[in-house]
Structures are given as structure tokens and as C-alpha cells.
Amino acid sequence: MAYRTGYCINTDEGIEVLEILQYEFMINAITAGILASIACGIIGVYVVVKRIALISGGIAHASFGGIGISYFLGINPIMGVLPFSLLSALTIGTFSKRTDVAEDTIIGILWSMGMAIGIIFIGLTPGYAPDLMTYLFGNILTVPQSDITMMLALDAIIILVVYVLYKEFMALCYDEDFSTVAGIPVEKLYLLLLCLIALTVVVMIRVVGLILVIALLTIPAALSREFTDDMRKMMFLSISFGTAFTIIGLMLSYYFDIASGATIILVMSSFYLLHIIIKKWRTISEKPFEV
Amino acid sequence: MGKVIDVKDVWLRYKDLTVLEGVNLSIEEGDFLGIIGPNGGGKSTLLKVILGLIKPQRGTVEVLGTTPEKARHLIGYVPQYNPSNLDFPINVREVVLMGRMGKKGLFRKYTEEDHAATEKALETVEMLEYSDRQIGELSGGQRQRVFIARALVSEPKVLILDEPVTGIDTMMQMEFYELLKKLRSRVTIVMVSHDISAVSVLVDKIACLNGKLHYHGSKELVPEDVEQVYGCPVELIAHGVPHRVLHKH
């Protein structure tokens, strides 16, 4: 099925680009990239507008504990990450709402505690830990079909929840006090939002690894904010940016044989920085009163 | 005329700091009450207690004959100016629609009725033509009008305003106060402010809060109260306004 893609292409270059689509791993990689971009495009918008990138980083890093425990128990690491990231999301959320400890203190503690648990369990596991680097830094070229199915399911959950609770999440992110007075269960919804971040982290681990998750979660959304004031449009735009950057990064990493997760992140951050520089340069050169 | 808000012997401590010391306050239907007092005197905290956002350690709060939580859908709240989310991707219409959420329940989409109520509220505050503007593109005064519309859109019985003119220039402040005058026949209003002269012209009852609340159910302030609250004598006569706040002396 895949080899029919090159069918009508006449130029040599075109054939070369499409040839890589013959490989099933490449199709899987692109699918994984798109699925991850959907999750982080939607949830990333909330992370950016509510300014909770640090919490997201905490959830992602803490979920390393789940990877360690999975190695120890000999199960699929993604299966360990899922409950662990949900648990850390709920813990960070509950502590920051219910106690008077500063939120960033809680995040810092959970962040390193999760990683410490992971390190101890990996140490306890006999032999060496295969694919450990995959979970830390991602390897989009080795995503198996089973993970694609799971990513698809998680994407479906994220889309469904955001669809039905769109106005509530928007209100919660914009003005918590008003939302409480308006009668919506702010704390529960906030915890739910953190859980969605946790699910997104799980979707993204295969693509960029848990160390690099924050970039994928924030850059496409932050870039899309530059082009629209509408939250829905931001989501669609950031999904498109995420997809484009992931595929560009994937191609570069394939041709130059370099780490895919890191390449994707570098592509994204370069585009974002370039945009900021161009924008700055334009505002300087457009100053009307300058002689 | 019924009691709208009834605060009885409310005490609130944050760690070592006593913020509210035995506050008693009862607000009647149709009142326009101004609460003044120095910064850190507990004004915003008292509002949050009335809204049920903070639980006092001692004392009771009744709003419209029930708990603040149950009365929330009858309260229109205009929170203190928060400059941190000016660049939030939300437009004027979406901000005002938020006020309809309490009526909807979760999972429901906004209906024609909600949109109609939103238009009406925006018309009341004369901001309808700005419906599609991003919230940060408005001036401070315009934004505050939008927040009033958001509070009004749920057709509340009480309007609670926390320092509504902070960060607004004087001209816009006057317009804003005109709007409040227009609204006072419709709802009971409680406004916290540190702008004593403006408050004294506008409202019909004044309370002074600095941990303890000084309130006599009227507009006239007892000089001793004010001195005690602010810790020094305060000039209370607004310039150019033919109105006396203090007793003759």
C-alpha cells in the first residue's frame, strides 16, 4: 500500500522524498508526529495561556518514576507512565490548591522525586535498561503500531473532553475567582486539565521524550498566539505548526542520521526564535517617527 | 426590604495576621454600600468571604437568606483589576458569556438566549460595538465596563465590585461612576474602594474597614472612626462636590 505513493512522481527529487514513505516505520513515525501534534496543539494552548509550562514540565519529569517501575516489573514503559503521570498531575494540583506551600516548590519536589524513584527502580532492575534513551529523548522512528493505537485513543479522549468543556476551561484559565463565583467547579476542572496534560505527556514521550516535552507543549501554541486572538483558531494553528515542525524535523533527522526528538525540538525553537527576531526587526524598521 | 447580605461576627486569620476582627455587616435590598479603608485593611478579603471564596474561622455569612455558595448564581462579581492576563486570547463577547455559565451547568453549549442576554448587557454598559475586540485591546475603563456586563449578564440581585477604578484615568472614572448610578436602581451594590471622595459622592452608605468594621448604616462617617481606621485624620471633603461627608463640627 505504501509503495503506491511514488506512482505519479516524475522528478528524481520527488521520488526520493516519497520513497521514504515506503517504509512502514516512516509511516508510523509520521502518524505518531501528527497524533502528538494534535494532543499538544490543543493542550499546549491551555498550558501557554494559563502559564503552567512549569507544572507540565514537572508532570513529565515525574513520570520517569513510572518508566523505572515498568522496567522493574517488566511491563511496557508507556503503561507505567500513564498512571504515574496522572498521579503526579493530581498531586501537584491538589497540593497547590489545598495547602499554602508555594506551587513551584511542590512542582520542584514532585519533579525530582519522580525522577529519583525512576533511577532507583532502574538500578534495581537486573541487566541494563533497553530503550531507556527512547523514553528520555524520544525516538519517533521506532514507534510501534501498539503505541500508535494508544496515542489515537488518548487523542480521542483529549478532543472529546476539550470539546464538551471548552467554555469551562476557557473561563477557568482566564479568571479562576470569577469562575468560582459563577458556579463552576474550578478545582475539579483544574485537576482534570492537569490530567489532560498528563495524557498529552504520555502521547508525546515516544516522539520527543519526557525531557523535551515542554518544548513541544509550548512552542507551537506560543507561535500560534502570534497570529490569532481566538482560542479555537489557536488550537488548529498550533496543531498545524506542530505537524509541520515534527515532519520537517523527522526528515532532517532521517537524512542526517541524527536524534529525531532533538531535531524536532531544534526545528521548532529555531522557527520560533526566527519569528520573534523578524517581528522585532519589523517593528524597529516600521517606526514612523524615526529620521 | 429584606436583608441581602448578613455578616455576623466574622473572624479571619492568615498565619499570625488577623485580617478580620469580629466583622458585623448587614446590607439591605437596594443599598449602595461603599467599603473604604487602608490597603491591607481586609476589604478584598471581606468581599471574598461574602462570595464564599474564603471561609472565615469564626462567624457566619448569609447571602439572600442562604450560604454564599448557594447564592452565587444571584451575585454579580467584578474582581480586582488583574493586569497579568491582558494578552489572553479572549474577546469581549466571550468574556461576558462567562457570566452565563452558572445558569448553564457543565457540558452545555451557549444558546441564543445566552447570546441575547450578552448583547443586552453589553448595550447597558455601552460596549456592544466592541464585541469582537480582544480584551487587552481595550482601555482600562472600557475593560471595566465589560466586566460589569459580565457581572450583570446573569441578572444578579447583588453586584459586588472590588476596587473597580484601579488603573483607570480620571475621565473614565467619572463615566464609570455614571454607569453605576444608572445601575443602582436595578441591583444592590457593594463596592470596595480606597477612593474616599468618589465613594462618598456615589454611595448611600459607607463602612470603614481596618480589621474592625465601622458602620452605622448611613453615609455619614464619624471622624473618630475614620481616624481610628486610617491611623490619622483624613480630609474627607471632596472638592467641587456640594456634599458633606463628615458631621458638622
Coordinates of C-alpha atoms in Angstrom, one line a residue:
Chain A
M1 CA 0.0 0.0 0.0
A2 CA 2.7 2.4 0.9
Y3 CA 4.8 2.0 -2.3
R4 CA 2.0 3.3 -4.5
T5 CA 2.7 6.8 -3.2
G6 CA 5.6 7.4 -5.6
Y7 CA 3.5 6.3 -8.5
C8 CA 2.9 9.6 -10.5
I9 CA 6.0 11.5 -9.5
N10 CA 8.3 12.4 -12.4
T11 CA 11.2 14.3 -11.0
D12 CA 14.0 12.4 -9.4
E13 CA 13.9 14.6 -6.2
G14 CA 10.2 13.9 -5.8
I15 CA 10.7 10.2 -6.0
E16 CA 13.4 10.4 -3.4
V17 CA 11.2 12.3 -0.9
L18 CA 8.3 9.9 -1.3
E19 CA 10.5 6.8 -1.4
I20 CA 10.9 7.0 2.4
L21 CA 7.2 6.7 2.7
Q22 CA 7.6 3.1 1.5
Y23 CA 8.9 2.1 4.9
E24 CA 6.4 1.2 7.4
F25 CA 8.4 2.8 10.2
M26 CA 8.3 6.1 8.4
I27 CA 4.5 5.9 8.0
N28 CA 4.3 5.1 11.7
A29 CA 6.7 8.0 12.6
I30 CA 4.7 10.5 10.6
T31 CA 1.4 9.2 12.1
A32 CA 2.9 9.5 15.6
G33 CA 4.1 13.0 14.8
I34 CA 0.6 14.1 13.7
L35 CA -1.1 12.4 16.7
A36 CA 1.4 14.1 19.1
S37 CA 0.8 17.4 17.4
I38 CA -2.9 17.1 17.9
A39 CA -2.6 16.4 21.6
C40 CA 0.0 19.1 22.2
G41 CA -1.7 21.6 19.9
I42 CA -4.9 21.5 21.9
I43 CA -3.5 21.1 25.4
G44 CA -0.5 23.3 24.7
V45 CA -2.8 26.3 24.1
Y46 CA -4.1 25.9 27.7
V47 CA -0.5 25.5 29.0
V48 CA 0.5 28.7 27.3
V49 CA -2.5 30.9 28.2
K50 CA -2.7 29.7 31.8
R51 CA 1.1 29.8 32.1
I52 CA 1.6 26.4 33.5
A53 CA 4.5 25.2 31.5
L54 CA 6.4 24.6 34.7
I55 CA 3.7 22.3 36.0
S56 CA 3.7 20.4 32.7
G57 CA 7.5 20.0 33.0
G58 CA 7.0 18.7 36.5
I59 CA 4.4 16.2 35.4
A60 CA 6.6 15.0 32.5
H61 CA 9.7 14.6 34.5
A62 CA 7.9 13.0 37.5
S63 CA 6.5 10.3 35.1
F64 CA 10.1 9.0 34.8
G65 CA 9.2 7.2 38.0
G66 CA 6.6 5.2 36.1
I67 CA 9.2 4.2 33.5
G68 CA 11.6 2.9 36.2
I69 CA 8.8 0.9 37.9
S70 CA 7.8 -0.5 34.5
Y71 CA 11.3 -1.7 33.8
F72 CA 11.4 -3.3 37.2
L73 CA 8.1 -5.1 36.7
G74 CA 9.0 -5.9 33.1
I75 CA 5.9 -4.2 31.5
N76 CA 5.6 -1.8 28.6
P77 CA 7.0 1.5 30.0
I78 CA 4.2 3.5 28.5
M79 CA 1.8 1.5 30.7
G80 CA 3.7 2.6 33.7
V81 CA 4.0 6.3 32.6
L82 CA 0.2 6.6 32.2
P83 CA -0.8 6.1 35.9
F84 CA 2.3 7.8 37.2
S85 CA 1.9 11.0 35.2
L86 CA -1.8 11.1 36.2
L87 CA -0.9 10.6 39.8
S88 CA 1.7 13.4 39.7
A89 CA -0.7 15.8 38.0
L90 CA -3.3 15.2 40.7
T91 CA -0.7 15.5 43.5
I92 CA 0.7 18.8 42.1
G93 CA -2.8 20.2 41.6
T94 CA -4.1 19.2 45.0
F95 CA -1.1 20.4 46.9
S96 CA -1.1 23.7 45.1
K97 CA -4.8 24.3 45.7
R98 CA -5.2 22.9 49.2
T99 CA -2.0 23.8 51.0
D100 CA -0.2 27.1 51.4
V101 CA 3.0 25.8 50.1
A102 CA 4.2 27.7 47.0
E103 CA 3.2 26.0 43.8
D104 CA 6.8 26.0 42.3
T105 CA 8.1 24.3 45.5
I106 CA 5.6 21.5 45.1
I107 CA 6.5 21.2 41.4
G108 CA 10.2 21.1 42.2
I109 CA 9.7 18.4 44.8
L110 CA 7.5 16.2 42.6
W111 CA 9.8 16.7 39.6
S112 CA 12.9 15.4 41.3
M113 CA 11.0 12.8 43.5
G114 CA 9.6 11.1 40.4
M115 CA 13.0 11.0 38.7
A116 CA 14.6 9.7 41.8
I117 CA 12.0 6.9 42.0
G118 CA 12.7 6.1 38.4
I119 CA 16.5 6.0 38.9
I120 CA 16.2 3.7 41.9
F121 CA 14.0 1.2 40.2
I122 CA 16.1 1.1 37.0
G123 CA 19.1 0.4 39.3
L124 CA 17.2 -2.4 41.0
T125 CA 16.3 -4.0 37.6
P126 CA 18.8 -6.7 36.7
G127 CA 20.7 -6.3 33.4
Y128 CA 20.7 -3.0 31.6
A129 CA 17.6 -0.9 30.6
P130 CA 17.0 -1.2 26.9
D131 CA 15.5 1.8 25.1
L132 CA 15.9 4.0 28.1
M133 CA 17.1 6.8 25.9
T134 CA 14.0 6.4 23.8
Y135 CA 11.8 7.5 26.7
L136 CA 14.1 10.2 27.8
F137 CA 14.8 11.8 24.5
G138 CA 12.3 10.2 22.2
N139 CA 12.8 8.2 19.0
I140 CA 9.9 8.7 16.6
L141 CA 11.4 6.3 14.1
T142 CA 10.9 3.3 16.4
V143 CA 7.2 3.9 17.4
P144 CA 5.5 0.5 17.3
Q145 CA 1.9 0.0 16.0
S146 CA 0.6 -0.7 19.5
D147 CA 1.8 2.8 20.7
I148 CA 0.1 4.4 17.7
T149 CA -3.2 2.8 18.7
M150 CA -2.8 4.1 22.3
M151 CA -1.9 7.6 21.1
L152 CA -5.0 7.6 18.9
A153 CA -7.2 6.6 21.9
L154 CA -5.6 9.3 24.1
D155 CA -6.1 11.9 21.4
A156 CA -9.7 10.9 21.2
I157 CA -10.2 11.4 24.9
I158 CA -8.4 14.8 24.8
I159 CA -10.5 16.1 21.9
L160 CA -13.8 14.8 23.5
V161 CA -13.1 16.4 26.9
V162 CA -12.0 19.7 25.4
Y163 CA -15.0 19.7 23.1
V164 CA -17.5 19.3 25.9
L165 CA -15.8 21.5 28.4
Y166 CA -14.4 24.2 26.1
K167 CA -16.2 27.2 27.7
E168 CA -15.4 26.0 31.2
F169 CA -11.7 25.5 30.6
M170 CA -11.5 28.9 28.9
A171 CA -13.2 30.6 31.9
L172 CA -11.0 28.7 34.4
C173 CA -7.9 29.8 32.6
Y174 CA -9.0 33.3 32.2
D175 CA -10.4 34.1 35.7
E176 CA -10.5 31.5 38.5
D177 CA -12.2 33.7 41.1
F178 CA -14.9 34.8 38.7
S179 CA -15.5 31.2 37.5
T180 CA -15.9 30.0 41.1
V181 CA -18.4 32.7 41.8
A182 CA -20.2 31.9 38.5
G183 CA -20.7 28.5 39.9
I184 CA -18.3 26.2 38.1
P185 CA -16.3 23.5 40.0
V186 CA -13.0 25.3 39.4
E187 CA -10.8 22.9 41.4
K188 CA -12.1 19.7 39.8
L189 CA -11.8 21.2 36.3
Y190 CA -8.3 22.4 37.1
L191 CA -7.3 18.9 38.2
L192 CA -9.0 17.5 35.0
L193 CA -6.9 19.9 32.9
L194 CA -3.7 18.8 34.6
C195 CA -4.8 15.2 33.9
L196 CA -5.2 16.0 30.2
I197 CA -1.6 17.5 30.3
A198 CA -0.5 14.1 31.8
L199 CA -2.2 12.3 28.9
T200 CA -0.5 14.6 26.5
V201 CA 2.8 13.9 28.1
V202 CA 2.2 10.2 27.5
V203 CA 1.3 10.8 23.9
M204 CA 4.5 12.8 23.4
I205 CA 7.0 10.7 25.2
R206 CA 7.6 8.4 22.1
V207 CA 8.1 11.5 19.9
V208 CA 10.4 13.8 21.8
G209 CA 11.0 12.0 25.1
L210 CA 10.0 13.3 28.5
I211 CA 13.0 15.6 28.9
L212 CA 11.9 17.6 25.8
V213 CA 8.2 17.5 26.3
I214 CA 7.8 21.2 27.4
A215 CA 9.1 22.5 24.1
L216 CA 6.5 20.6 22.1
L217 CA 3.8 21.6 24.5
T218 CA 4.6 25.3 24.4
I219 CA 6.3 26.3 21.2
P220 CA 3.5 25.6 18.6
A221 CA 0.9 27.1 20.9
A222 CA 3.0 30.2 21.7
L223 CA 3.7 30.7 18.0
S224 CA 0.0 30.4 17.1
R225 CA -0.8 33.0 19.7
E226 CA 1.2 35.4 17.5
F227 CA -1.2 35.0 14.6
T228 CA -4.7 34.9 16.3
D229 CA -6.7 36.2 19.3
D230 CA -9.1 33.3 19.0
M231 CA -8.5 30.3 21.2
R232 CA -10.1 27.8 18.8
K233 CA -8.1 29.1 15.9
M234 CA -5.0 28.9 18.1
M235 CA -5.6 25.2 18.6
F236 CA -6.0 24.5 14.9
L237 CA -3.0 26.6 14.1
S238 CA -0.8 25.1 16.7
I239 CA -1.7 21.6 15.5
S240 CA -0.6 22.6 12.0
F241 CA 2.6 24.1 13.3
G242 CA 3.3 21.1 15.4
T243 CA 2.7 18.7 12.5
A244 CA 4.8 20.8 10.1
F245 CA 7.8 21.1 12.6
T246 CA 7.6 17.4 13.5
I247 CA 7.7 16.3 9.9
I248 CA 10.5 18.7 8.9
G249 CA 12.5 17.5 12.0
L250 CA 11.8 13.9 11.1
M251 CA 13.0 14.3 7.6
L252 CA 16.2 16.1 8.7
S253 CA 16.9 13.5 11.4
Y254 CA 16.4 10.8 8.7
Y255 CA 18.7 12.3 6.1
F256 CA 21.4 13.4 8.5
D257 CA 21.0 10.4 10.8
I258 CA 20.7 12.4 14.0
A259 CA 18.4 12.1 17.0
S260 CA 14.8 12.7 15.9
G261 CA 13.4 14.1 19.1
A262 CA 16.2 16.7 19.5
T263 CA 16.0 17.6 15.8
I264 CA 12.3 18.3 16.0
I265 CA 12.8 20.5 19.1
L266 CA 15.6 22.4 17.3
V267 CA 13.5 22.9 14.2
M268 CA 10.6 24.3 16.4
S269 CA 12.7 26.6 18.6
S270 CA 14.6 27.9 15.5
F271 CA 11.4 28.8 13.8
Y272 CA 10.0 30.4 17.0
L273 CA 13.2 32.5 17.6
L274 CA 13.3 33.4 13.9
H275 CA 9.7 34.7 14.1
I276 CA 10.5 36.8 17.2
I277 CA 13.6 38.3 15.6
I278 CA 11.7 39.1 12.3
K279 CA 8.9 40.6 14.3
K280 CA 11.3 42.7 16.4
W281 CA 13.1 43.8 13.3
R282 CA 9.9 44.8 11.5
T283 CA 8.7 46.9 14.4
I284 CA 12.1 48.7 14.6
S285 CA 12.1 49.4 10.8
E286 CA 8.5 50.5 10.8
K287 CA 8.9 53.2 13.4
P288 CA 7.1 56.1 11.7
F289 CA 8.8 59.0 13.6
E290 CA 12.4 57.9 13.2
V291 CA 14.6 60.0 11.0
Chain B
M1 CA -37.0 45.3 52.3
G2 CA -35.1 42.1 53.0
K3 CA -31.6 41.6 54.1
V4 CA -29.3 40.8 51.2
I5 CA -26.1 40.2 53.0
D6 CA -25.8 39.4 56.7
V7 CA -22.3 39.0 58.1
K8 CA -22.1 38.1 61.8
D9 CA -19.0 38.2 64.0
V10 CA -16.6 37.1 61.3
W11 CA -13.0 36.4 62.3
L12 CA -10.3 35.6 59.8
R13 CA -6.6 34.9 60.4
Y14 CA -3.8 34.4 58.0
K15 CA -1.0 32.7 59.9
D16 CA -0.1 35.4 62.6
L17 CA -2.1 38.2 61.0
T18 CA -5.7 38.9 62.0
V19 CA -7.4 40.2 58.9
L20 CA -11.0 40.5 60.0
E21 CA -11.8 41.0 63.7
G22 CA -15.4 40.4 64.6
V23 CA -16.9 42.0 61.5
N24 CA -20.7 42.6 61.6
L25 CA -22.3 43.9 58.5
S26 CA -25.9 43.8 57.2
I27 CA -26.8 45.1 53.8
E28 CA -30.4 45.8 52.8
E29 CA -32.0 45.3 49.5
G30 CA -31.5 48.4 47.3
D31 CA -28.5 49.6 49.3
F32 CA -25.4 51.1 47.6
L33 CA -22.7 50.4 50.1
G34 CA -19.1 51.7 49.8
I35 CA -16.5 49.9 51.9
I36 CA -13.4 52.1 52.4
G37 CA -10.2 51.5 54.4
P38 CA -6.4 51.4 54.0
N39 CA -4.6 48.9 52.0
G40 CA -4.3 45.6 53.8
G41 CA -7.3 46.5 55.9
G42 CA -9.1 43.4 54.7
K43 CA -11.5 45.0 52.2
S44 CA -11.0 42.4 49.4
T45 CA -10.9 39.7 52.0
L46 CA -14.3 40.6 53.3
L47 CA -15.7 40.5 49.8
K48 CA -14.2 37.1 49.2
V49 CA -15.8 35.9 52.5
I50 CA -19.1 37.2 51.3
L51 CA -18.6 35.4 48.0
G52 CA -17.7 32.2 49.8
L53 CA -14.2 32.1 48.2
I54 CA -12.6 32.2 51.7
K55 CA -14.0 30.5 54.8
P56 CA -13.8 32.5 58.0
Q57 CA -12.6 30.8 61.1
R58 CA -15.4 32.1 63.1
G59 CA -18.8 33.7 62.4
T60 CA -21.5 33.3 59.8
V61 CA -22.2 34.8 56.4
E62 CA -25.6 34.7 54.9
V63 CA -26.4 35.9 51.4
L64 CA -30.0 36.2 50.4
G65 CA -31.0 34.0 53.2
T66 CA -28.7 31.1 52.4
T67 CA -25.0 30.3 52.2
P68 CA -22.7 32.2 49.9
E69 CA -22.1 29.1 47.8
K70 CA -25.8 28.6 47.2
A71 CA -26.4 32.3 46.5
R72 CA -23.6 32.6 44.0
H73 CA -25.8 32.5 40.9
L74 CA -27.5 35.6 42.3
I75 CA -24.3 37.5 42.7
G76 CA -22.5 39.5 40.0
Y77 CA -18.8 39.8 40.8
V78 CA -16.3 42.3 39.4
P79 CA -12.9 41.2 40.7
Q80 CA -10.0 43.4 41.3
Y81 CA -8.0 44.6 38.2
N82 CA -5.6 41.9 37.2
P83 CA -3.1 43.1 34.6
S84 CA -1.5 39.7 34.2
N85 CA -3.9 38.2 31.7
L86 CA -4.4 41.1 29.3
D87 CA -3.0 39.2 26.4
F88 CA -5.4 36.2 27.0
P89 CA -6.9 35.1 23.7
I90 CA -10.5 36.0 24.5
N91 CA -12.8 38.7 23.1
V92 CA -15.3 40.9 24.7
R93 CA -18.3 38.7 23.9
E94 CA -16.6 35.6 25.2
V95 CA -15.8 37.4 28.5
V96 CA -19.4 38.5 29.0
L97 CA -20.7 35.0 28.1
M98 CA -18.7 33.6 31.0
G99 CA -21.2 35.3 33.3
R100 CA -23.9 32.9 31.9
M101 CA -22.0 29.7 32.9
G102 CA -23.6 29.4 36.3
K103 CA -27.0 29.2 34.6
K104 CA -25.9 26.5 32.2
G105 CA -24.3 23.8 34.1
L106 CA -21.4 21.8 32.7
F107 CA -21.2 20.4 29.2
R108 CA -23.9 22.8 27.8
K109 CA -23.2 25.0 24.8
Y110 CA -24.3 28.6 24.9
T111 CA -27.7 29.2 23.4
E112 CA -29.4 32.0 21.6
E113 CA -30.8 33.2 24.9
D114 CA -27.3 33.5 26.3
H115 CA -26.1 35.5 23.3
A116 CA -29.1 37.7 23.5
A117 CA -28.5 38.4 27.3
T118 CA -24.9 39.1 26.5
E119 CA -25.8 41.7 23.8
K120 CA -28.2 43.3 26.2
A121 CA -25.6 43.5 29.0
L122 CA -23.1 45.0 26.6
E123 CA -25.6 47.5 25.5
T124 CA -26.3 48.6 29.1
V125 CA -22.6 49.4 29.5
E126 CA -22.4 50.9 26.0
M127 CA -19.8 48.4 24.8
L128 CA -21.7 46.4 22.2
E129 CA -19.7 47.8 19.3
Y130 CA -16.6 46.3 20.8
S131 CA -17.9 42.8 21.0
D132 CA -15.2 41.3 18.8
R133 CA -12.3 43.1 20.3
Q134 CA -9.6 41.1 22.2
I135 CA -9.9 42.1 25.8
G136 CA -6.4 43.5 26.1
E137 CA -7.1 46.0 23.2
L138 CA -9.5 48.0 25.3
S139 CA -8.7 50.9 27.6
G140 CA -8.9 50.3 31.3
G141 CA -12.2 52.0 31.6
Q142 CA -13.7 50.1 28.7
R143 CA -12.5 46.8 30.1
Q144 CA -14.1 47.6 33.5
R145 CA -17.4 48.2 31.7
V146 CA -17.0 44.8 30.1
F147 CA -16.5 43.2 33.5
I148 CA -19.6 45.0 34.7
A149 CA -21.5 43.5 31.8
R150 CA -20.2 40.1 32.7
A151 CA -21.4 40.5 36.2
L152 CA -24.8 41.8 35.0
V153 CA -25.5 39.2 32.4
S154 CA -26.6 36.6 34.9
E155 CA -29.3 39.0 36.1
P156 CA -27.9 39.1 39.7
K157 CA -29.6 40.5 42.8
V158 CA -26.3 41.9 44.2
L159 CA -23.4 43.4 42.4
I160 CA -20.0 43.2 44.2
L161 CA -17.2 45.4 42.9
D162 CA -13.6 45.2 44.2
E163 CA -11.6 48.4 43.5
P164 CA -13.3 48.9 40.2
V165 CA -11.5 52.1 39.2
T166 CA -7.9 50.9 39.8
G167 CA -5.7 51.7 36.8
I168 CA -8.4 53.9 35.1
D169 CA -7.8 57.6 34.3
T170 CA -9.9 60.3 36.0
M171 CA -12.2 61.0 33.0
M172 CA -13.0 57.3 32.5
Q173 CA -13.6 57.0 36.3
M174 CA -16.3 59.7 36.1
E175 CA -18.0 57.8 33.2
F176 CA -17.7 54.6 35.1
Y177 CA -19.4 56.2 38.2
E178 CA -22.2 57.5 36.0
L179 CA -22.8 53.9 34.9
L180 CA -23.0 52.7 38.5
K181 CA -25.6 55.5 39.2
K182 CA -27.6 54.1 36.4
L183 CA -27.4 50.6 37.8
R184 CA -28.2 51.4 41.4
S185 CA -32.0 51.3 40.8
R186 CA -31.6 47.7 39.4
V187 CA -29.4 46.0 41.9
T188 CA -28.0 46.2 45.4
I189 CA -24.4 47.3 45.0
V190 CA -21.4 46.7 47.3
M191 CA -18.2 48.4 46.2
V192 CA -14.8 48.4 47.8
S193 CA -12.6 51.3 47.1
H194 CA -9.8 53.4 48.5
D195 CA -11.1 56.5 46.6
I196 CA -12.9 58.0 49.6
S197 CA -14.2 61.2 47.9
A198 CA -15.6 59.4 44.9
V199 CA -17.2 56.8 47.1
S200 CA -18.8 59.3 49.4
V201 CA -20.5 61.1 46.5
L202 CA -21.7 58.0 44.9
V203 CA -22.9 55.6 47.6
D204 CA -25.6 56.0 50.2
K205 CA -24.0 54.0 52.9
I206 CA -20.3 53.8 53.9
A207 CA -18.4 51.3 56.0
C208 CA -14.8 51.7 57.1
L209 CA -12.7 48.6 57.4
N210 CA -9.3 48.1 59.0
G211 CA -9.5 44.7 60.6
K212 CA -12.5 46.0 62.5
L213 CA -15.5 47.3 60.6
H214 CA -17.0 50.7 61.5
Y215 CA -20.5 51.0 60.1
H216 CA -23.6 52.9 61.2
G217 CA -26.0 52.1 58.4
S218 CA -25.6 55.5 57.0
K219 CA -23.4 57.7 54.8
E220 CA -22.1 60.0 57.5
L221 CA -18.8 59.0 58.8
V222 CA -17.9 59.6 62.4
P223 CA -14.5 61.4 62.4
E224 CA -13.2 59.3 65.3
D225 CA -14.0 56.1 63.3
V226 CA -12.1 57.3 60.2
E227 CA -9.2 58.4 62.3
Q228 CA -9.1 55.1 64.0
V229 CA -9.3 53.2 60.7
Y230 CA -6.6 55.2 58.9
G231 CA -4.5 55.9 61.9
C232 CA -4.5 59.6 61.2
P233 CA -7.0 62.4 60.4
V234 CA -8.2 62.2 56.9
E235 CA -9.5 65.0 54.6
L236 CA -12.9 63.8 53.7
I237 CA -14.5 66.7 51.7
A238 CA -14.5 66.1 48.0
H239 CA -13.5 69.2 46.1
G240 CA -16.1 70.8 43.9
V241 CA -18.8 68.5 45.2
P242 CA -21.5 70.1 47.3
H243 CA -21.7 67.3 49.7
R244 CA -20.7 66.8 53.3
V245 CA -19.4 63.5 54.4
L246 CA -18.4 64.4 58.0
H247 CA -20.7 65.7 60.7
K248 CA -20.8 69.4 61.2
H249 CA -18.2 70.4 63.8

